[in-house]
Coordinates of C-alpha atoms and ligand atoms in Angstrom, one line a residue:
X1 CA 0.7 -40.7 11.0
X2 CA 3.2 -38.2 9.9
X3 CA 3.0 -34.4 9.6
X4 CA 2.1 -32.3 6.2
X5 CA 3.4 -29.2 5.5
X6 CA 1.6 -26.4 4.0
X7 CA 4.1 -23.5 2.5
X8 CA 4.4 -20.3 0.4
X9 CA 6.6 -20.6 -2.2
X10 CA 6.5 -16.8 -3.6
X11 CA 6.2 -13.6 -1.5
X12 CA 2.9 -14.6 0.5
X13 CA -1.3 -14.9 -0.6
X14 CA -0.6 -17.7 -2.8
X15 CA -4.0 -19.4 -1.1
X16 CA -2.1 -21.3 1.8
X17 CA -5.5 -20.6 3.4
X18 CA -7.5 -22.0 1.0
X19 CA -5.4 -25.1 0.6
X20 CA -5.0 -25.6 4.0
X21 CA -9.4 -25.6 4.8
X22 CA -9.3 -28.0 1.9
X23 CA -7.1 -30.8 3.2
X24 CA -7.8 -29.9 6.9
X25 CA -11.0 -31.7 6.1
X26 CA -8.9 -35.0 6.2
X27 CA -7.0 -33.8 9.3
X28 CA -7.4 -34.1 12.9
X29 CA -4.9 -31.0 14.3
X30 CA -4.2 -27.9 12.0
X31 CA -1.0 -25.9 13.5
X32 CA 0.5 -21.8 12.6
X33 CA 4.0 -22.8 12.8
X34 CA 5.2 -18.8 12.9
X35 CA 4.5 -15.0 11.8
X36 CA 1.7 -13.5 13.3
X37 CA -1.4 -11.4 12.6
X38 CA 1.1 -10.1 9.6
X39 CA -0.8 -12.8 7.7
X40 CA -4.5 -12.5 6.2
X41 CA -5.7 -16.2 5.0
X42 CA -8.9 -16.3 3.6
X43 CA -11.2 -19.3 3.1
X44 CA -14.8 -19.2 0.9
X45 CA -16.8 -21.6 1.9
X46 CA -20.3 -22.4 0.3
X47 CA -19.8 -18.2 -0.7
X48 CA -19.0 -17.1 3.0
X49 CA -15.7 -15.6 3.5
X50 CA -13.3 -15.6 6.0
X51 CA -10.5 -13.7 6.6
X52 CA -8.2 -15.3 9.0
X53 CA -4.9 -13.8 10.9
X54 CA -4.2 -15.7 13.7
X55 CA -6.6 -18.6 14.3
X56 CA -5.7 -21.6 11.9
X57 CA -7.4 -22.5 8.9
X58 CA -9.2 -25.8 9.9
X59 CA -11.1 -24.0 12.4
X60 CA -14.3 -24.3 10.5
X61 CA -14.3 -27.9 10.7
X62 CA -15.5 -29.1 13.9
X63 CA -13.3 -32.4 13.9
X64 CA -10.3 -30.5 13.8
X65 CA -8.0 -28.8 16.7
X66 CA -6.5 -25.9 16.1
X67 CA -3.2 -25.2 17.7
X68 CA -1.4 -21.9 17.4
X69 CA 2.6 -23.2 17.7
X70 CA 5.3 -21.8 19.8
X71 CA 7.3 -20.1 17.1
X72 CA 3.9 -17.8 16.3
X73 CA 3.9 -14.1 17.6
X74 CA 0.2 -13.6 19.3
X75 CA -1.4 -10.2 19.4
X76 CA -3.5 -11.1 22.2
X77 CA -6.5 -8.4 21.6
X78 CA -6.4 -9.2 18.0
X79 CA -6.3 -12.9 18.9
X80 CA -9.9 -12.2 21.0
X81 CA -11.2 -10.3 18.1
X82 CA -11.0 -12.9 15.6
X83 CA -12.4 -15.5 17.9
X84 CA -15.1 -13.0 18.6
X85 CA -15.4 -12.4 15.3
X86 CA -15.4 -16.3 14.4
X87 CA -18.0 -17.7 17.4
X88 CA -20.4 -14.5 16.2
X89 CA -20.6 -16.4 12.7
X90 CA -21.3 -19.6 14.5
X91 CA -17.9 -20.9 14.4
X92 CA -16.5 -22.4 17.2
X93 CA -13.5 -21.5 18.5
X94 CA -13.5 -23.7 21.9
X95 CA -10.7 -26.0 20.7
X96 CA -8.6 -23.5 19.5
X97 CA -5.0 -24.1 21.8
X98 CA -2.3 -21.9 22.2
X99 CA 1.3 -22.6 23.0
X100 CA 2.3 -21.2 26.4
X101 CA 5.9 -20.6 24.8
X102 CA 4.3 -18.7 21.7
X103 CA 5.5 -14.8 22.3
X104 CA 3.4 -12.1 23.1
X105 CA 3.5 -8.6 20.7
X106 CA 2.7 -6.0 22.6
X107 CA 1.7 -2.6 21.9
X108 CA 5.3 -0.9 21.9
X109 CA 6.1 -3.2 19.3
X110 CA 3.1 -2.1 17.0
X111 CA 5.2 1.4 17.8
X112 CA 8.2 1.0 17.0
X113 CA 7.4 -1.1 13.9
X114 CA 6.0 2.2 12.6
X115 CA 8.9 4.2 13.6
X116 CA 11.4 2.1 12.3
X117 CA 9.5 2.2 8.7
X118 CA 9.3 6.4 9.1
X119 CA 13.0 6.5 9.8
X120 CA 13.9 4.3 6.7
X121 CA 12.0 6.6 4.4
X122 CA 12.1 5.9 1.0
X123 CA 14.1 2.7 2.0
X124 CA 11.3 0.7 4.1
X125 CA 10.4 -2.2 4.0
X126 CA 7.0 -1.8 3.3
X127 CA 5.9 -4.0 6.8
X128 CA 2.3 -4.9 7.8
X129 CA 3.3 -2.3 10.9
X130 CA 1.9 -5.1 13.0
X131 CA 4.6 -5.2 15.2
X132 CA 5.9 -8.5 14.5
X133 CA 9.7 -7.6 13.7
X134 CA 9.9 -6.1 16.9
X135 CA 8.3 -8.8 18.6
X136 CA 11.0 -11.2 17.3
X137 CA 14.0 -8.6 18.1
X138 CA 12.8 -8.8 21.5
X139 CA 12.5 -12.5 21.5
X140 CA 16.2 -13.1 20.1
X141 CA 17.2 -10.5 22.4
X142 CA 15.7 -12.4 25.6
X143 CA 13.7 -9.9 26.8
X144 CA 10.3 -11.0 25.2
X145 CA 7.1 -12.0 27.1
X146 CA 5.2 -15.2 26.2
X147 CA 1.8 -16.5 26.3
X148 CA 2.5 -18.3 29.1
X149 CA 3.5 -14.9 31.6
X150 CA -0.1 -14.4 31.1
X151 CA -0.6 -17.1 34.2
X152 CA 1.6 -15.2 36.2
X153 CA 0.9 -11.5 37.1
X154 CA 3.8 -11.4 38.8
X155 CA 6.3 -12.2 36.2
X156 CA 4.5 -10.3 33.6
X157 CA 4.8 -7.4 35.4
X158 CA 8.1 -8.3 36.6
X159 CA 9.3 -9.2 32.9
X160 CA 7.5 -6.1 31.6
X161 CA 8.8 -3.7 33.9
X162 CA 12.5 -4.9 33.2
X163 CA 12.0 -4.4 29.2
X164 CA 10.9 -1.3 29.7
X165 CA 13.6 0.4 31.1
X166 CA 15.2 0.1 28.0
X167 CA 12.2 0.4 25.1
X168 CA 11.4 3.6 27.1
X169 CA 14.5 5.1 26.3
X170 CA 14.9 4.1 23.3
X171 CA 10.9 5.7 22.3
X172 CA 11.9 8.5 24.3
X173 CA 15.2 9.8 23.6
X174 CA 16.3 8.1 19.9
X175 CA 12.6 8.5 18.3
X176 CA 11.4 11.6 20.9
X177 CA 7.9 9.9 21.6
X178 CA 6.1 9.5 24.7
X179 CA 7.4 6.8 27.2
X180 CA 4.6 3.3 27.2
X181 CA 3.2 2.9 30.8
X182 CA 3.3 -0.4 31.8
X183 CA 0.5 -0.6 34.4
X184 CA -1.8 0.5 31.1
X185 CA -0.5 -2.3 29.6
X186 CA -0.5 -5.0 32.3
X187 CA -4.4 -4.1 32.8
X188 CA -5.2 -4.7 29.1
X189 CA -3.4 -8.0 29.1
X190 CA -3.9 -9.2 32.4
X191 CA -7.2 -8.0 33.2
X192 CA -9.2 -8.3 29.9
X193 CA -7.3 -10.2 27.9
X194 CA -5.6 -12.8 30.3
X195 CA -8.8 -14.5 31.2
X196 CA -10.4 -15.0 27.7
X197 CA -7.2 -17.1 26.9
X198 CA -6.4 -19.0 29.6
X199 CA -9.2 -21.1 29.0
X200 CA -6.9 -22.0 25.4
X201 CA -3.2 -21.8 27.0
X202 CA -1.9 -25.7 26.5
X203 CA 1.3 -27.4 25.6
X204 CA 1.5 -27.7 22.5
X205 CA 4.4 -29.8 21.9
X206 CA 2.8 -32.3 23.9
X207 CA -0.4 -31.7 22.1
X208 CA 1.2 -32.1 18.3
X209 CA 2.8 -35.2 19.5
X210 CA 0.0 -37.1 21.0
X211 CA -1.9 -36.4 18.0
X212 CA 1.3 -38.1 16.2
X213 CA 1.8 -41.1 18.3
X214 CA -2.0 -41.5 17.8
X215 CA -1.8 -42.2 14.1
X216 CA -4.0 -38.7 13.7
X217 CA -2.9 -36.3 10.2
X218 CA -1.4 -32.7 11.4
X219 CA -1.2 -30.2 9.3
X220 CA 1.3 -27.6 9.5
X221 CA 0.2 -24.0 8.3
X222 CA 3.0 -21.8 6.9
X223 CA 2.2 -17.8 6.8
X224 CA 4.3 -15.6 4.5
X225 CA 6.8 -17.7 2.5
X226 CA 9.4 -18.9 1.1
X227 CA 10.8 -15.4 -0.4
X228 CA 9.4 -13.7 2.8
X229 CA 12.1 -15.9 5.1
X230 CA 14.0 -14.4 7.2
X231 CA 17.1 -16.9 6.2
X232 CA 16.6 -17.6 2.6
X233 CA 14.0 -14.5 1.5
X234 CA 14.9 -11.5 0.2
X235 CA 16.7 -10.2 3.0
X236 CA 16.0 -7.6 4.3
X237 CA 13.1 -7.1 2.3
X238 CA 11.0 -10.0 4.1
X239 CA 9.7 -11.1 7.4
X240 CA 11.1 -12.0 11.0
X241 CA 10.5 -15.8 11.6
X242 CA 10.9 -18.6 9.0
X243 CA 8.2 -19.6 6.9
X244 CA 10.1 -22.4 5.0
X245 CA 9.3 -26.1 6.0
X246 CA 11.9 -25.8 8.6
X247 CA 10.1 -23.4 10.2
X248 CA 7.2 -25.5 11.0
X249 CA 9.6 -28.5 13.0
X250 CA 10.9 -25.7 15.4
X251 CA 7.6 -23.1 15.5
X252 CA 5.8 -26.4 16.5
X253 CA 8.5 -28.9 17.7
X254 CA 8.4 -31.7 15.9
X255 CA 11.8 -33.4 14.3
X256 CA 12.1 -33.6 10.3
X257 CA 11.8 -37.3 10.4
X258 CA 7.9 -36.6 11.4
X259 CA 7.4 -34.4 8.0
X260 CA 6.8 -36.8 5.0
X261 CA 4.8 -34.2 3.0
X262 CA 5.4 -30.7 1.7
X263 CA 3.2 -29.0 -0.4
X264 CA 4.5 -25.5 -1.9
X265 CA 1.7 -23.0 -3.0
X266 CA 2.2 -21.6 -5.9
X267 CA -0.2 -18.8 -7.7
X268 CA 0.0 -19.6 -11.3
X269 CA 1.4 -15.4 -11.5
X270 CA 3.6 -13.9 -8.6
X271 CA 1.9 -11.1 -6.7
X272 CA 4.7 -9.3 -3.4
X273 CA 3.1 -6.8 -1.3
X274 CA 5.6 -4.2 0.4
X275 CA 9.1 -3.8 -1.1
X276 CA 12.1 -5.4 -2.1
X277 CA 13.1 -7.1 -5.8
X278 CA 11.0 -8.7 -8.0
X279 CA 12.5 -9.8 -11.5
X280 CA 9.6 -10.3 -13.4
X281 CA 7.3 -7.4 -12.1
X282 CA 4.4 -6.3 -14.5
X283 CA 3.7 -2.4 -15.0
X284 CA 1.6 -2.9 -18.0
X285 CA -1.8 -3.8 -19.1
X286 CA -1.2 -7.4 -18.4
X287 CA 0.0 -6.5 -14.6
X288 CA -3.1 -4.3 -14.0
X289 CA -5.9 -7.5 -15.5
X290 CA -3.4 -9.7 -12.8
X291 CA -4.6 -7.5 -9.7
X292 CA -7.7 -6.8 -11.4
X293 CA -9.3 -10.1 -12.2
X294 CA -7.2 -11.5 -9.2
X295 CA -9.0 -9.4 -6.2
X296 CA -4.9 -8.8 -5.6
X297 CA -5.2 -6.3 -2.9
X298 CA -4.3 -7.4 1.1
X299 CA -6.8 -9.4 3.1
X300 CA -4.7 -8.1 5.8
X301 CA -3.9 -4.4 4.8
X302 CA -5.7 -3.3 1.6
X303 CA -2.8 -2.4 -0.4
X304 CA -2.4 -3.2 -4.0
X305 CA -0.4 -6.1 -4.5
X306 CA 2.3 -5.9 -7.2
X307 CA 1.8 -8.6 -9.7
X308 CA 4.6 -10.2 -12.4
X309 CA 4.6 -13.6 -14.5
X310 CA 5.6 -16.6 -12.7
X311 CA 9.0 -17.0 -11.8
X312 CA 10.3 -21.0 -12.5
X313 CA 13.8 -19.8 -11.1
X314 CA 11.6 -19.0 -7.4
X315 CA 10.6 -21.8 -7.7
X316 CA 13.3 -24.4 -7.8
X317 CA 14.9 -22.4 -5.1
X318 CA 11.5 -23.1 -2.8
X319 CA 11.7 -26.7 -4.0
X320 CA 15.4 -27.1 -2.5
X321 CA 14.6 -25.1 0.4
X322 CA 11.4 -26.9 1.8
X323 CA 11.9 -30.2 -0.2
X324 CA 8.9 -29.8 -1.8
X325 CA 7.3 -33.2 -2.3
X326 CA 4.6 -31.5 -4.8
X327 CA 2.7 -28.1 -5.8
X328 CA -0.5 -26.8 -5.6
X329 CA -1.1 -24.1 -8.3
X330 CA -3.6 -21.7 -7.2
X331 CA -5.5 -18.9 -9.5
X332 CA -5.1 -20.4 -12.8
X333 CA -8.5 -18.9 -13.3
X334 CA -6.9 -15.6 -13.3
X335 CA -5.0 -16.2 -16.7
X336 CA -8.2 -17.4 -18.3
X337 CA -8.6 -14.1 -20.2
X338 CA -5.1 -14.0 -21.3
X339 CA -3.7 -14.9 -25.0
X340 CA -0.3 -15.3 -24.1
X341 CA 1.2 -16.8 -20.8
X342 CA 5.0 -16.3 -20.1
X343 CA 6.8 -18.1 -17.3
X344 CA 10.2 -16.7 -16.7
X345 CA 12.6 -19.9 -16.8
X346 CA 16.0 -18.2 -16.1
X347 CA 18.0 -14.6 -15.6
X348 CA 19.9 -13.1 -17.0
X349 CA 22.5 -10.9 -15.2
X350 CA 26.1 -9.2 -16.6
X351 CA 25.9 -11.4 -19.4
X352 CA 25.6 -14.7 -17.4
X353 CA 22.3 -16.5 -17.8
X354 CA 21.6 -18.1 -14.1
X355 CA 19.2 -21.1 -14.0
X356 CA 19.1 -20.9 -9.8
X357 CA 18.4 -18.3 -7.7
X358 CA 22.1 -15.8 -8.0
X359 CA 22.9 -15.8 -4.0
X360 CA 24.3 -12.2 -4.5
X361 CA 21.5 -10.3 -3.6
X362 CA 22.7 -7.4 -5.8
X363 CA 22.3 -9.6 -9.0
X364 CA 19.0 -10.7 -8.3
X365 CA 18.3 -6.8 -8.4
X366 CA 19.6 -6.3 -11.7
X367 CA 18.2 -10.0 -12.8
X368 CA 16.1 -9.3 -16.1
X369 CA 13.6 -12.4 -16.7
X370 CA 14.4 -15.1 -19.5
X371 CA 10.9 -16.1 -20.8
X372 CA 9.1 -18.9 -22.9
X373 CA 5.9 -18.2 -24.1
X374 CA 3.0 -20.2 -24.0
X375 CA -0.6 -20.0 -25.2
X376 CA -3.4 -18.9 -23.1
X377 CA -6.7 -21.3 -23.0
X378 CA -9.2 -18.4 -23.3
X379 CA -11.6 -20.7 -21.6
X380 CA -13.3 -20.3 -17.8
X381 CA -12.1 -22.7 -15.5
X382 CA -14.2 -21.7 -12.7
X383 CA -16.5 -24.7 -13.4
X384 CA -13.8 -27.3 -13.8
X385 CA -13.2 -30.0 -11.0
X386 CA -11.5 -32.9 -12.8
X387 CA -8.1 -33.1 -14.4
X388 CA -9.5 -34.2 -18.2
X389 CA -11.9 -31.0 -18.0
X390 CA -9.0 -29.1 -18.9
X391 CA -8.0 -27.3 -22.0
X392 CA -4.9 -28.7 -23.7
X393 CA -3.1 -25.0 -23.1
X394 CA -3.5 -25.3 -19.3
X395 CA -2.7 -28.9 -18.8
X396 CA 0.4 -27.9 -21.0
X397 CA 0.7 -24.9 -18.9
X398 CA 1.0 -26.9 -15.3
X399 CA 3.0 -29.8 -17.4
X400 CA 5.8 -27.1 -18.9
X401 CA 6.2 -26.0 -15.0
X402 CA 6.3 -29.7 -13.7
X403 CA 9.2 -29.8 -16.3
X404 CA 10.6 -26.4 -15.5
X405 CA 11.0 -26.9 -11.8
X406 CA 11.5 -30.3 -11.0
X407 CA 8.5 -31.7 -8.7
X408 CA 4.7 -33.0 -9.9
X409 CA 1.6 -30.7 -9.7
X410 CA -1.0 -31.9 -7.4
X411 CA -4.1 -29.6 -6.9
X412 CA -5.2 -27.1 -8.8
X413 CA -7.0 -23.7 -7.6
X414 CA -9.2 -22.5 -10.2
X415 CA -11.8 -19.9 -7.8
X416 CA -11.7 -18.9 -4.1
X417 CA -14.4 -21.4 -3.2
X418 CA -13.5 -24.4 -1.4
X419 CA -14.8 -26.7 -3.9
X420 CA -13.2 -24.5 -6.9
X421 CA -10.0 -27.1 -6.6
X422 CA -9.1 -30.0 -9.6
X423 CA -6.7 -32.9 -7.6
X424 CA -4.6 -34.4 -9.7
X425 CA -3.8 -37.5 -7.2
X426 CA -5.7 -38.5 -3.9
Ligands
GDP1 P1 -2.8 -16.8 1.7 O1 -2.2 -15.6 2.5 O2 -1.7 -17.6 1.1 O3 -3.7 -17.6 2.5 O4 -3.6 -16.1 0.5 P2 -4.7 -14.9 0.7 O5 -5.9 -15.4 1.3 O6 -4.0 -13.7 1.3 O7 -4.8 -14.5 -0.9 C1 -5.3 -15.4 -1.8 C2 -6.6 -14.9 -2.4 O8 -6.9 -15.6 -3.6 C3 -7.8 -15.0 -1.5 O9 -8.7 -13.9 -1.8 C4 -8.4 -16.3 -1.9 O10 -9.8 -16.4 -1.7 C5 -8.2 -16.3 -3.4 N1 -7.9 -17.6 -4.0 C6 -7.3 -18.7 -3.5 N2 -7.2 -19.7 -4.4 C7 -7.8 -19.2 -5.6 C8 -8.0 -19.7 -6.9 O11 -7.6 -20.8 -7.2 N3 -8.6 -18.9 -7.8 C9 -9.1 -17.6 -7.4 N4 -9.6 -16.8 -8.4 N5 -8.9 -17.1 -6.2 C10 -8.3 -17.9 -5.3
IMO2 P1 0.3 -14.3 4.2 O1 0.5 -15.3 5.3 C1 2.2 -11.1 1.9 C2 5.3 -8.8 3.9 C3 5.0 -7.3 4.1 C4 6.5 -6.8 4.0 C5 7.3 -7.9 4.7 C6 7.6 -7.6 6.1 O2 -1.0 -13.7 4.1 O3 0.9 -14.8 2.9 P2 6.2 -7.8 8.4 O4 5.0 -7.0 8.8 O5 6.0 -9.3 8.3 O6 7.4 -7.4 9.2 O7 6.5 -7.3 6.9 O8 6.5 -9.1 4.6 N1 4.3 -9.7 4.4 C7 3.4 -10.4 3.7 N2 3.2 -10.3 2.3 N3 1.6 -12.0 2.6 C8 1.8 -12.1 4.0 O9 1.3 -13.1 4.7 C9 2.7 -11.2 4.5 N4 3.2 -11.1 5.8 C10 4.2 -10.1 5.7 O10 4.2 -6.8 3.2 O11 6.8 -6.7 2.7
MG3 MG1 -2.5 -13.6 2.7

């Protein structure tokens, strides 16, 4: 059976989570493909929530192994915690695998994440601080540690010991701090943390495959997203790995030709957390019901997240990028108080109206939206599960963005609950 993709097509918390728990139901493997515990996925099940980072979403079913891919950066104490936190709700996290070639974050990174943010001042990026660009840097670099040193004490030492030498002088003597000390760090990993995981280390290339070559459905789990990509976000106002479709062959190593669905979340509004541009950004009244009748603050750290209208241009770009094969539009819920709906269908920049994403980064900066507007349905959807429940303003809501960007709608988010979904297709 071939793999499905699950991916972000805005700036991040479009509901991967909550899309990925519902179809991991029909699945047998669910797998992060990158990022790390940067992301906050959260699930509501029968009214209990979770809050995921790390694990992947189709933990809480027990028919389903989850598999946390190579190209995913692993906090290893905050990896514990969540399965700590998971088994002491009754969820089991015994399945859970873990590449041997996924990287380790370790807490220097964490460190200089922070600095790095101080010493942009008013130009940072606004990261989750979690060390995970860092963690990358020192992955591209070839200086990294991976899950898999964790079997050797030797070589983590060894490798630690050797990156050291430099990230000392760099905390030391370009930001002034106090050197790291490695055997504080090797004891942490290799003496508490080390044997908790081992137990989970596997190959997970061999794992994804055998699951393949079985007939078995895998799931792939984006984090972030599309505008969050490292090659074809917002540079450098995004994240360190890829989050696009692409992302998931090489952060779980599987050829395209095993891909033969990609679904691109989509809120029905566009929320961004941290900064960077965001052409139809809300300041108003309208911006402030978005956050407030959205819950639009960070699973992960809290902080308001900046809402706008959705974006039709974003999304053609995400469609070309992952070759979306169809959308799921979460949150239509959220506009059921609304009058008036606007979906921005094009720029305008200079004079020159663009229809697809302007590649110049400075003219997506001075892009100002070119919107239709649309009714709102003034109805609660909450209750709704089938297709024909819907009010004529939202069906022609979903149908105007089918039009606008080019590929069919096929689920519907309307709550947080796992049953809160309307299919539009098996
Ligand atoms: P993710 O990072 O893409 O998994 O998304 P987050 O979990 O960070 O943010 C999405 C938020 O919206 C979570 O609080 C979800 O419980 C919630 N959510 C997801 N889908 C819907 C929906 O269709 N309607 C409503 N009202 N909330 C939703
Ligand atoms: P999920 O998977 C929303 C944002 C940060 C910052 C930028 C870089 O829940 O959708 P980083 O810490 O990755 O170096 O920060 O990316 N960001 C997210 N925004 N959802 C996320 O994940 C995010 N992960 C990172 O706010 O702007
Ligand atoms: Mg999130």
């Amino acid at each position: 059976m071939p793999a499905t993709i699950v991916v972000g097509t805005q700036w991040g918390d479009e509901g991967k989570g909550k899309f990925t728990d519902l179809l991991a139901g029909e699945m047998s493997m669910v797998v992060r493909y990158q990022g790390g515990h940067n992301a906050g996925h959260t699930l509501v099940v029968d009214g209990e929530s979770f809050a995921l980072q790390l694990v992947p979403s189709g933990v809480l079913y027990e028919h389903v192994t989850p598999v946390i891919g190579n190209g995913v950066v692993v906090d290893p104490r905050v990896l514990i915690a969540e399965m700590d936190m998971l088994e002491s709700r009754g969820v089991s996290t015994g399945r859970l695998r873990l590449s041997g070639n996924a990287h380790l974050i370790l807490p220097y990174h964490q460190e200089l994440d922070a600095l790095h943010e101080r010493h942009l001042g008013k130009n940072r990026l606004g990261t989750t601080k979690r060390g995970i660009g860092p963690a990358y840097a020192d992955r591209a670099m070839r200086v990294g540690l991976r899950v898999q040193d964790l079997l050797d004490p030797k070589i983590f030492r060894q490798k630690l010991g050797a990156v050291l030498e430099h990230t000392n002088r760099v905390l030391t003597r370009v930001f002034n701090r106090l050197p790291v000390d490695a055997d504080e760090i090797a004891t942490e990993y290799l003496d508490v943390c080390a044997p908790r995981l081992i137990p989970h280390i596997a190959d997970a290339v061999a794992l994804v495959h055998d699951e393949l070559e079985a007939g078995r459905n895998v799931l792939m789990e984006g984090a972030q997203a599309t505008f969050l990509d490292l090659d074809h976000g917002t540079y450098p106002f995004v994240t360190s790995s890829n989050p696009v479709a692409g992302g998931a062959c090489t952060g779980a190593g599987i050829g395209p030709r095993h891909v033969d669905r990609v679904i691109g979340i989509a809120k029905a509004y566009v929320t961004r957390v941290g900064a960077g541009p965001f052409p139809t950004e809300l300041f108003d009244d309208i911006g402030d019901h978005l956050v407030d009748v959205g819950h639009e603050y960070g699973t992960n750290t809290g902080r308001r997240r900046r809402p706008g209208w959705l974006d039709a241009v974003m999304l053609r770009y995400a469609t070309r990028v992952n070759s979306l094969s169809e959308l799921a539009i979460t949150k239509l819920d959220v506009l059921d108080g609304l009058e008036t709906i606007r979906v921005c269908v094009a720029y305008e920049a200079n004079g020159e109206r663009h229809d697809q994403l302007p590649y110049h980064q400075s003219v997506l900066h001075r892009a100002s939206p070119v919107y239709e507007e649309m009714p709102g349905w003034l109805t609660d959807l909450s209750e709704v599960t089938e297709r024909s429940q819907l009010p004529a303003e939202a069906e022609a809501y979903l149908t105007f963005i089918e039009q606008q960007v080019g590929v069919p709608v096929g689920m519907v988010g309307v709550g947080p609950g796992r049953r809160q979904v309307v299919r539009f297709h098996a």
